[in-house]
PDB file of N, CA and C in Angstrom:
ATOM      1  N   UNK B1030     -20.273  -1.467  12.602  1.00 49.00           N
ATOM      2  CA  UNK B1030     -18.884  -1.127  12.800  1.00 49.00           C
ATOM      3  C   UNK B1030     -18.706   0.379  12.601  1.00 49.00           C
ATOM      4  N   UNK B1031     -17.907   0.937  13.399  1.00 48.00           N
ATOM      5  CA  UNK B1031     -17.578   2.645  13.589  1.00 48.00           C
ATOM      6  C   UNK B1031     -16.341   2.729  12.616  1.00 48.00           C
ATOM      7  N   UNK B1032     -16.730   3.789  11.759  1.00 54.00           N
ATOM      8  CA  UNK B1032     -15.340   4.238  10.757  1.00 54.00           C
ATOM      9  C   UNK B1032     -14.524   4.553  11.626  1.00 54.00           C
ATOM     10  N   UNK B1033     -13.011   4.551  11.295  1.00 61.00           N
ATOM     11  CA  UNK B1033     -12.411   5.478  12.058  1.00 61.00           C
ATOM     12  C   UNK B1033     -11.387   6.151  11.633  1.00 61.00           C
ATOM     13  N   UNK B1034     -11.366   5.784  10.181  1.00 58.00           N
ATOM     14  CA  UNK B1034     -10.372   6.193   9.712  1.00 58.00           C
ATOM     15  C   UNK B1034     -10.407   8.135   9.298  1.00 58.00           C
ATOM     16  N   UNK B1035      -9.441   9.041   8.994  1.00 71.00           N
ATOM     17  CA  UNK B1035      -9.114  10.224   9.411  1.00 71.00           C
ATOM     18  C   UNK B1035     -10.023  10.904   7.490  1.00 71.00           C
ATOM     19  N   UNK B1036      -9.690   9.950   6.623  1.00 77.00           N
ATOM     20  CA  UNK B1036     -10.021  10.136   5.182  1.00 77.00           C
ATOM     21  C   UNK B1036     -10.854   8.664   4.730  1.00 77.00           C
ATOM     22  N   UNK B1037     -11.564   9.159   3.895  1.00 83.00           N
ATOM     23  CA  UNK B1037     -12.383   7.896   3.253  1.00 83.00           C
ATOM     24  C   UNK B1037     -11.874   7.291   2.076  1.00 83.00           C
ATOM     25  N   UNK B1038     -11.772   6.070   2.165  1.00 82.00           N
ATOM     26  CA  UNK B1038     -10.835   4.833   1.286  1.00 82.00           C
ATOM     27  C   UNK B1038     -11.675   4.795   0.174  1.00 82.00           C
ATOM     28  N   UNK B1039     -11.038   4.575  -0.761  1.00 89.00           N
ATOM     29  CA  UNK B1039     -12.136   4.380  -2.157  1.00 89.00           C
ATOM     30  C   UNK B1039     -11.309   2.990  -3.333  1.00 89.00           C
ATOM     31  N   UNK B1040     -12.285   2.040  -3.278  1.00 94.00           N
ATOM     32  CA  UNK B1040     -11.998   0.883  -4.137  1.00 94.00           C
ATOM     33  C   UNK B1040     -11.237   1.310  -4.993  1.00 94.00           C
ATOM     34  N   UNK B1041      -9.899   0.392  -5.730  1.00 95.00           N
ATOM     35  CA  UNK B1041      -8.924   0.705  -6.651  1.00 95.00           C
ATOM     36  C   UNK B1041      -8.389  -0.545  -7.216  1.00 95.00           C
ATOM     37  N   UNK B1042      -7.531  -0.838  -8.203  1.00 96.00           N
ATOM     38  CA  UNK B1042      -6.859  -1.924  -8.681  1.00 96.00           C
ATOM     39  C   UNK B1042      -6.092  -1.083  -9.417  1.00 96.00           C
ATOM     40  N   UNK B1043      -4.975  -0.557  -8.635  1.00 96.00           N
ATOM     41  CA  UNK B1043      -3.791  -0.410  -9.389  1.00 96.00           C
ATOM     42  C   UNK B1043      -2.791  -1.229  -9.332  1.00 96.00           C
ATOM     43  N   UNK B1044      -2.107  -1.319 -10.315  1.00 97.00           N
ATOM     44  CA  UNK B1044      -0.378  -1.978 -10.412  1.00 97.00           C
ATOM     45  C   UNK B1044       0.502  -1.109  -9.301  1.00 97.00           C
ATOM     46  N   UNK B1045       0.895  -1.855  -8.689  1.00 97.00           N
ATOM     47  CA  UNK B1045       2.264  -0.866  -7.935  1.00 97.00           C
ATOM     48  C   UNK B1045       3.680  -1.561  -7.544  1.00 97.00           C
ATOM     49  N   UNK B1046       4.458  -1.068  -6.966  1.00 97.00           N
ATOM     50  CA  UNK B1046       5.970  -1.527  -6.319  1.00 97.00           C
ATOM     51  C   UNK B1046       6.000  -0.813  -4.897  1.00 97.00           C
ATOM     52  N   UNK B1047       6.406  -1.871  -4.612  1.00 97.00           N
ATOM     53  CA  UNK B1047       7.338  -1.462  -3.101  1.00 97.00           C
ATOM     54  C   UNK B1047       8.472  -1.708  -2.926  1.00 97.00           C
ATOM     55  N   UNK B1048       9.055  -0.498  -3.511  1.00 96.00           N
ATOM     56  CA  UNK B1048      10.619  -0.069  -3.295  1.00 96.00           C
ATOM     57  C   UNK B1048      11.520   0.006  -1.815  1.00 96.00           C
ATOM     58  N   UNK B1049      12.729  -0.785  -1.540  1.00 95.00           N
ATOM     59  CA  UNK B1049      13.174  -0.833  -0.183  1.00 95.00           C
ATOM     60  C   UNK B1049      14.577  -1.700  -0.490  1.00 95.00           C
ATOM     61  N   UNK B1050      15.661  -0.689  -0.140  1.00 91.00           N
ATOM     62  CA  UNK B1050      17.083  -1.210  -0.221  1.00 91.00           C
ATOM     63  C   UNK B1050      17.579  -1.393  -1.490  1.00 91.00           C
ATOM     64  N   UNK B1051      17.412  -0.812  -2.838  1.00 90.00           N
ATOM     65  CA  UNK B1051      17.472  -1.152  -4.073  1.00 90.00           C
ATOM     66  C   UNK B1051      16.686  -2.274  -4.777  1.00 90.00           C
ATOM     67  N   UNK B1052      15.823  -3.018  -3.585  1.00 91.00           N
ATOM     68  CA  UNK B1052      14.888  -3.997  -4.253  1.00 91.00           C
ATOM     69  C   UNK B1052      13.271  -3.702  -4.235  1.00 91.00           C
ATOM     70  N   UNK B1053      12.463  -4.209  -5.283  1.00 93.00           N
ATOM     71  CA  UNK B1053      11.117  -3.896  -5.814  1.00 93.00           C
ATOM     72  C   UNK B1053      10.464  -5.148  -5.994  1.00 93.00           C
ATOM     73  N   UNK B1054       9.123  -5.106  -5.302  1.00 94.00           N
ATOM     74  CA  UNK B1054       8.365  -6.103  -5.135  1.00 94.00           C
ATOM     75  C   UNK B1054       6.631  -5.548  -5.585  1.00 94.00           C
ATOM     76  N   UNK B1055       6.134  -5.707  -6.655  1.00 95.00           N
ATOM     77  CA  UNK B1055       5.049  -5.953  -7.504  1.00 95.00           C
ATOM     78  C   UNK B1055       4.170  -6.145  -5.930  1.00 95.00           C
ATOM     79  N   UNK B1056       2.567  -5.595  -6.373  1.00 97.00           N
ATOM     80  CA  UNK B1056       1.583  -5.312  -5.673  1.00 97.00           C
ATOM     81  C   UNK B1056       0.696  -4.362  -6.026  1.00 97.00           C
ATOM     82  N   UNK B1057      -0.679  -4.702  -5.385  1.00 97.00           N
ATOM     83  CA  UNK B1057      -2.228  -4.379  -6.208  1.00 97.00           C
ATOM     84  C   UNK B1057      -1.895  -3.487  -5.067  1.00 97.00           C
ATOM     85  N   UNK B1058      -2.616  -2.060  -5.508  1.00 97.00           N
ATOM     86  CA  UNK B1058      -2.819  -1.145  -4.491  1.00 97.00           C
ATOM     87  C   UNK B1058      -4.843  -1.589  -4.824  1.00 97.00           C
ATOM     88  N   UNK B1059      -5.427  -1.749  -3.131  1.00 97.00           N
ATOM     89  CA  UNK B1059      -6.388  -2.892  -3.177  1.00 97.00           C
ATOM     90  C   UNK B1059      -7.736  -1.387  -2.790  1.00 97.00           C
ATOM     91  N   UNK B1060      -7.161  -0.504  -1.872  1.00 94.00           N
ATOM     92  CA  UNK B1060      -7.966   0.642  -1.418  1.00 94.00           C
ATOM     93  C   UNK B1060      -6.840   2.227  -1.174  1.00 94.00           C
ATOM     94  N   UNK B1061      -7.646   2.913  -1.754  1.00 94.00           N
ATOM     95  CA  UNK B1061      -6.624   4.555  -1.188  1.00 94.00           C
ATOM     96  C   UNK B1061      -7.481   5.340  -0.576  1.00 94.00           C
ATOM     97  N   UNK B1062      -6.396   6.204  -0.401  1.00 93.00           N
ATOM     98  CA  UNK B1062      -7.097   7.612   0.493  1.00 93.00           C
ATOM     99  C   UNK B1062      -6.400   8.404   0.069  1.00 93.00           C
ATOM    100  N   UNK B1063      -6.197   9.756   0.697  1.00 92.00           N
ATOM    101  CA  UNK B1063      -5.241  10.583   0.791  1.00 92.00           C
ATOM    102  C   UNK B1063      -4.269  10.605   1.835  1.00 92.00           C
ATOM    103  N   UNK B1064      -4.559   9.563   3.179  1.00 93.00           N
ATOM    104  CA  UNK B1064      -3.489   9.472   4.321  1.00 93.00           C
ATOM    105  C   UNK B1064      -3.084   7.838   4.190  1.00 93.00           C
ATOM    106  N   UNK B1065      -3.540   7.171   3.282  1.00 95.00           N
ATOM    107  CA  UNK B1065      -3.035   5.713   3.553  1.00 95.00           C
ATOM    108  C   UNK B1065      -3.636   4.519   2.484  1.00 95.00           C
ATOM    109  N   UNK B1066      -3.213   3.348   2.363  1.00 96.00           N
ATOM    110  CA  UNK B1066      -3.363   2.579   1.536  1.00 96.00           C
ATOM    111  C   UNK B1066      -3.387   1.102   1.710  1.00 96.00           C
ATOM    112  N   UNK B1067      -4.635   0.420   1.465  1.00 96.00           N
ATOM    113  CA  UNK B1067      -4.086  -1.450   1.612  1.00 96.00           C
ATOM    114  C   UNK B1067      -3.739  -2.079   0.566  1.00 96.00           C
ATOM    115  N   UNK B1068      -2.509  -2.539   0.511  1.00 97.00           N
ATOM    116  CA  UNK B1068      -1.834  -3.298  -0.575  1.00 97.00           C
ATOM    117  C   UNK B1068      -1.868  -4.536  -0.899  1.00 97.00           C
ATOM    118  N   UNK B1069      -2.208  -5.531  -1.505  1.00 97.00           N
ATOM    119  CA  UNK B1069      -2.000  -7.157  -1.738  1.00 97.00           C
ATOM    120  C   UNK B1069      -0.940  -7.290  -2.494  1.00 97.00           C
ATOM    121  N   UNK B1070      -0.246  -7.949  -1.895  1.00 94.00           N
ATOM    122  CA  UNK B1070       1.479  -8.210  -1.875  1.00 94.00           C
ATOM    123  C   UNK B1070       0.998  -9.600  -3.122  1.00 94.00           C
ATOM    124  N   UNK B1071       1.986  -9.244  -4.410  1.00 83.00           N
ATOM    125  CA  UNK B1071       2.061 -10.804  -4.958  1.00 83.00           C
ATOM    126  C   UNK B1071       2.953 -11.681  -5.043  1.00 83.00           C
ATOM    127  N   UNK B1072       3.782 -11.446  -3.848  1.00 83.00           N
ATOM    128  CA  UNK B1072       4.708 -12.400  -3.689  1.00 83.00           C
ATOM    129  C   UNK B1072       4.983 -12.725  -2.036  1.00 83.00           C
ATOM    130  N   UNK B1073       4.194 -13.867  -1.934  1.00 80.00           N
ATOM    131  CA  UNK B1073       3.967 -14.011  -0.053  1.00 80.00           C
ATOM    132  C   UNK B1073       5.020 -14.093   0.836  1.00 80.00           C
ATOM    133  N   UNK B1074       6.200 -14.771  -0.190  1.00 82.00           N
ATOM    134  CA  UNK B1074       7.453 -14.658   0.567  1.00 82.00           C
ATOM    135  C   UNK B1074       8.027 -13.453   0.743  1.00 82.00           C
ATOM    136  N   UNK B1075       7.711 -12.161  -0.270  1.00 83.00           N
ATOM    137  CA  UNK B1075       8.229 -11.224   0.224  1.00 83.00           C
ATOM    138  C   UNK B1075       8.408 -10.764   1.331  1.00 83.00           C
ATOM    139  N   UNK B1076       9.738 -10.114   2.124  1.00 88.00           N
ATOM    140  CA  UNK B1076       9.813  -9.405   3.093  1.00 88.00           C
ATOM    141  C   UNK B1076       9.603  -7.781   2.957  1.00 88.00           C
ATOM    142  N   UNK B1077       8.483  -7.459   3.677  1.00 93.00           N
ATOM    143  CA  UNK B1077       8.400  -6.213   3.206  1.00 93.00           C
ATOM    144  C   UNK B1077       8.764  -5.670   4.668  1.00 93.00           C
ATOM    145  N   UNK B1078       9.804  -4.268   4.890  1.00 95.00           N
ATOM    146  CA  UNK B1078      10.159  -3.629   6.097  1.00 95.00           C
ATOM    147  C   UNK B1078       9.258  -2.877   6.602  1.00 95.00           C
ATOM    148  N   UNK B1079       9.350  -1.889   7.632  1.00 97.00           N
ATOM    149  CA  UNK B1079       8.266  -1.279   8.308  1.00 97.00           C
ATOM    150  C   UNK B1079       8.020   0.126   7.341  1.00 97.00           C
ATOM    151  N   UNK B1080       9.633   0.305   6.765  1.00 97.00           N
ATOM    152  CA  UNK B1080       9.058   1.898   6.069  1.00 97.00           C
ATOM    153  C   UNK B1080       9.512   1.201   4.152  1.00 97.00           C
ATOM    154  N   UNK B1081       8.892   1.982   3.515  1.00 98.00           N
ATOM    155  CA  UNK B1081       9.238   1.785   2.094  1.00 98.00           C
ATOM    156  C   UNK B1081       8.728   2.635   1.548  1.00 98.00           C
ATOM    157  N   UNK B1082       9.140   2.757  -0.228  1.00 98.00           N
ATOM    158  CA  UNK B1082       8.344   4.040  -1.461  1.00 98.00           C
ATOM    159  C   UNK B1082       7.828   3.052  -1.653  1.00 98.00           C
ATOM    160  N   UNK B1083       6.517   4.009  -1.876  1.00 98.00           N
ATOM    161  CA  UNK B1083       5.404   3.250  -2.962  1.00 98.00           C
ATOM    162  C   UNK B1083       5.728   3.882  -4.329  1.00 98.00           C
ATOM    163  N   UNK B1084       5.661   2.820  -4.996  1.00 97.00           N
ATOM    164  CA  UNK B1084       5.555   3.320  -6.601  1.00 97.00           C
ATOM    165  C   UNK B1084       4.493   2.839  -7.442  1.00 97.00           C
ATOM    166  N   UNK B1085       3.924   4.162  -8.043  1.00 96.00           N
ATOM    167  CA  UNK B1085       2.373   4.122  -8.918  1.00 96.00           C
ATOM    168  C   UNK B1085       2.997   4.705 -10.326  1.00 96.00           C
ATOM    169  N   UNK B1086       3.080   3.822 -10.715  1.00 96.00           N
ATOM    170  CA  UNK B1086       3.645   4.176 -12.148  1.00 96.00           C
ATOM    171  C   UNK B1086       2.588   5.043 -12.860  1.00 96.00           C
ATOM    172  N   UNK B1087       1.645   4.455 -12.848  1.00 94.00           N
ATOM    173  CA  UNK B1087      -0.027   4.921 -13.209  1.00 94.00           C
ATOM    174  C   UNK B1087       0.052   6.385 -13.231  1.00 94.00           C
ATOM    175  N   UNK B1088       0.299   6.628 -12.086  1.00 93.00           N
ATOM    176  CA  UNK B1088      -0.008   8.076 -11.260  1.00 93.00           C
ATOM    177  C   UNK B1088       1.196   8.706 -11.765  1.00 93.00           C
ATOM    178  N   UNK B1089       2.577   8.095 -12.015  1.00 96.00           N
ATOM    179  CA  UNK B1089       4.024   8.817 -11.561  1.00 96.00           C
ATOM    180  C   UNK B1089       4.499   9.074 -10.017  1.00 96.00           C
ATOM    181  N   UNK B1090       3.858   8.474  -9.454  1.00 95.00           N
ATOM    182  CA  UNK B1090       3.770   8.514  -8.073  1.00 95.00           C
ATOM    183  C   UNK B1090       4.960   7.792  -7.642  1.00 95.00           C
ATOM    184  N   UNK B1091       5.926   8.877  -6.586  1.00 97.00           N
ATOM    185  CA  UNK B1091       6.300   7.631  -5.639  1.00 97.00           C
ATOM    186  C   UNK B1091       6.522   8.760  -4.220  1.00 97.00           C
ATOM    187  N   UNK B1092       5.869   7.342  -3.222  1.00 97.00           N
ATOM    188  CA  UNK B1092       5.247   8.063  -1.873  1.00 97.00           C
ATOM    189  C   UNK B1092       5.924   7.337  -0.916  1.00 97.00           C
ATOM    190  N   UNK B1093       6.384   7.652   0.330  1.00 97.00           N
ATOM    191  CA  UNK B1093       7.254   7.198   1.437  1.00 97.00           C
ATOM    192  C   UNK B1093       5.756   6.748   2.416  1.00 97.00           C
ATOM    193  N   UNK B1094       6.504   5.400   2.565  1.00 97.00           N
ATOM    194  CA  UNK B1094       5.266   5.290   3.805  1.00 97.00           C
ATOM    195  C   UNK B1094       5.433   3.890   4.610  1.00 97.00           C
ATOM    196  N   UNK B1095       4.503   4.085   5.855  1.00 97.00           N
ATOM    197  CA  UNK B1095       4.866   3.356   6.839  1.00 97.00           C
ATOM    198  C   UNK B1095       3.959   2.340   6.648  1.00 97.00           C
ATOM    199  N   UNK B1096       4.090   0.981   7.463  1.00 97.00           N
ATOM    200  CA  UNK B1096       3.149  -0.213   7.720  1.00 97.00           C
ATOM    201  C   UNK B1096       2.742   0.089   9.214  1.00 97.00           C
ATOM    202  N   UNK B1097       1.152   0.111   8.984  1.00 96.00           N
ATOM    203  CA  UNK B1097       0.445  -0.040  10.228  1.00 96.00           C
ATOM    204  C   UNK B1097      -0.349  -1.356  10.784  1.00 96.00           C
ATOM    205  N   UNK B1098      -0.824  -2.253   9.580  1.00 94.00           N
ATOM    206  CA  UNK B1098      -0.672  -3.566   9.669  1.00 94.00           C
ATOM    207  C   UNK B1098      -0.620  -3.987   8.740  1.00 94.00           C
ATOM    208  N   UNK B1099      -0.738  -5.653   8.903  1.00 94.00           N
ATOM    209  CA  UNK B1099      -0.143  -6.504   8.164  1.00 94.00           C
ATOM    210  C   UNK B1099      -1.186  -7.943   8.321  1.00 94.00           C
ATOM    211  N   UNK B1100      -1.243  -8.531   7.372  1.00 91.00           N
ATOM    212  CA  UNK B1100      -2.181  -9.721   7.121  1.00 91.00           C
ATOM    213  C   UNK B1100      -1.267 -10.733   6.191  1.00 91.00           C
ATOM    214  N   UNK B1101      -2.035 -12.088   6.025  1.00 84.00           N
ATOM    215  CA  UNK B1101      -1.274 -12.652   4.697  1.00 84.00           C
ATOM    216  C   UNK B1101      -0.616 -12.524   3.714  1.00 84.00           C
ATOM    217  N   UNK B1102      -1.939 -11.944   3.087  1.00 90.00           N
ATOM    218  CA  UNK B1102      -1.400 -11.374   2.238  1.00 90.00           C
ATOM    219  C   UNK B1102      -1.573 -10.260   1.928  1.00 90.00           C
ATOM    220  N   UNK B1103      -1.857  -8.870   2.425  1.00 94.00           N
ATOM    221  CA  UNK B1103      -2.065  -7.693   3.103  1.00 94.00           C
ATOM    222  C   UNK B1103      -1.596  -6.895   4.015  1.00 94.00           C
ATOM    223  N   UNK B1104      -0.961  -5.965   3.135  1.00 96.00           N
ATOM    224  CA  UNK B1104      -0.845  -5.115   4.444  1.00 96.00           C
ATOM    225  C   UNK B1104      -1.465  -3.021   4.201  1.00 96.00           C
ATOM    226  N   UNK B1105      -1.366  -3.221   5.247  1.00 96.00           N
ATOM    227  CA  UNK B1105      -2.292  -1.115   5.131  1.00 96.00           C
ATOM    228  C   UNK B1105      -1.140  -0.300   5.659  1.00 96.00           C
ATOM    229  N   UNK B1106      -0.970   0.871   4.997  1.00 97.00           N
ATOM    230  CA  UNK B1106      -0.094   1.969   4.828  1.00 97.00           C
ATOM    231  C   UNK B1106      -0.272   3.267   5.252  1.00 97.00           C
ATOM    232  N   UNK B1107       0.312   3.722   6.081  1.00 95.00           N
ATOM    233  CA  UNK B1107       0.468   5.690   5.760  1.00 95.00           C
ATOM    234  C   UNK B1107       1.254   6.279   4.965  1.00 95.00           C
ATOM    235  N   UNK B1108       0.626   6.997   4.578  1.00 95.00           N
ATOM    236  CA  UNK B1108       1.500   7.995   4.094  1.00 95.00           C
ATOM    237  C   UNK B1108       2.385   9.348   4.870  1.00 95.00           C
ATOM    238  N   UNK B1109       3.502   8.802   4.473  1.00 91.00           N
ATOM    239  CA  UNK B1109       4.177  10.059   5.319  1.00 91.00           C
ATOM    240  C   UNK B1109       4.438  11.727   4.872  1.00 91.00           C
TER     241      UNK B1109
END
């Protein structure tokens, strides 16, 4: 399989939120980069929108970013 991504992803298990409309939904940040991120959502019913903040408490982080896809229970991120 051909990389293709723009930055190289590096294994992680952080705690995070995905902030959107005054509501916050808990999630493993699963891989990072510096342009993007795959998240495992822990709540399957969540609706998550196309844009949202990420929040890394860890870090103090909070980052605006888009969904480029989406899986079960997964989905991968840019950063804007």
């Amino acid at each position: 399989m051909v990389e293709t991504r723009i930055a190289p992803r590096y294994r992680v298990s952080k705690p995070a939120q995905i902030e959107y409309g005054g509501d916050k939904t808990s999630c493993t940040i699963r891989d990072l980069s510096i342009t993007g991120a795959a998240l495992q959502l822990s709540d399957l019913s969540a609706t998550i929108p196309a844009a949202f903040t990420l929040i890394i408490p860890e870090d103090k982080l909070k980052i605006s970013c888009r969904v480029v896809w989406r899986r079960a229970y997964r989905i991968g991120v840019t950063f804007d």
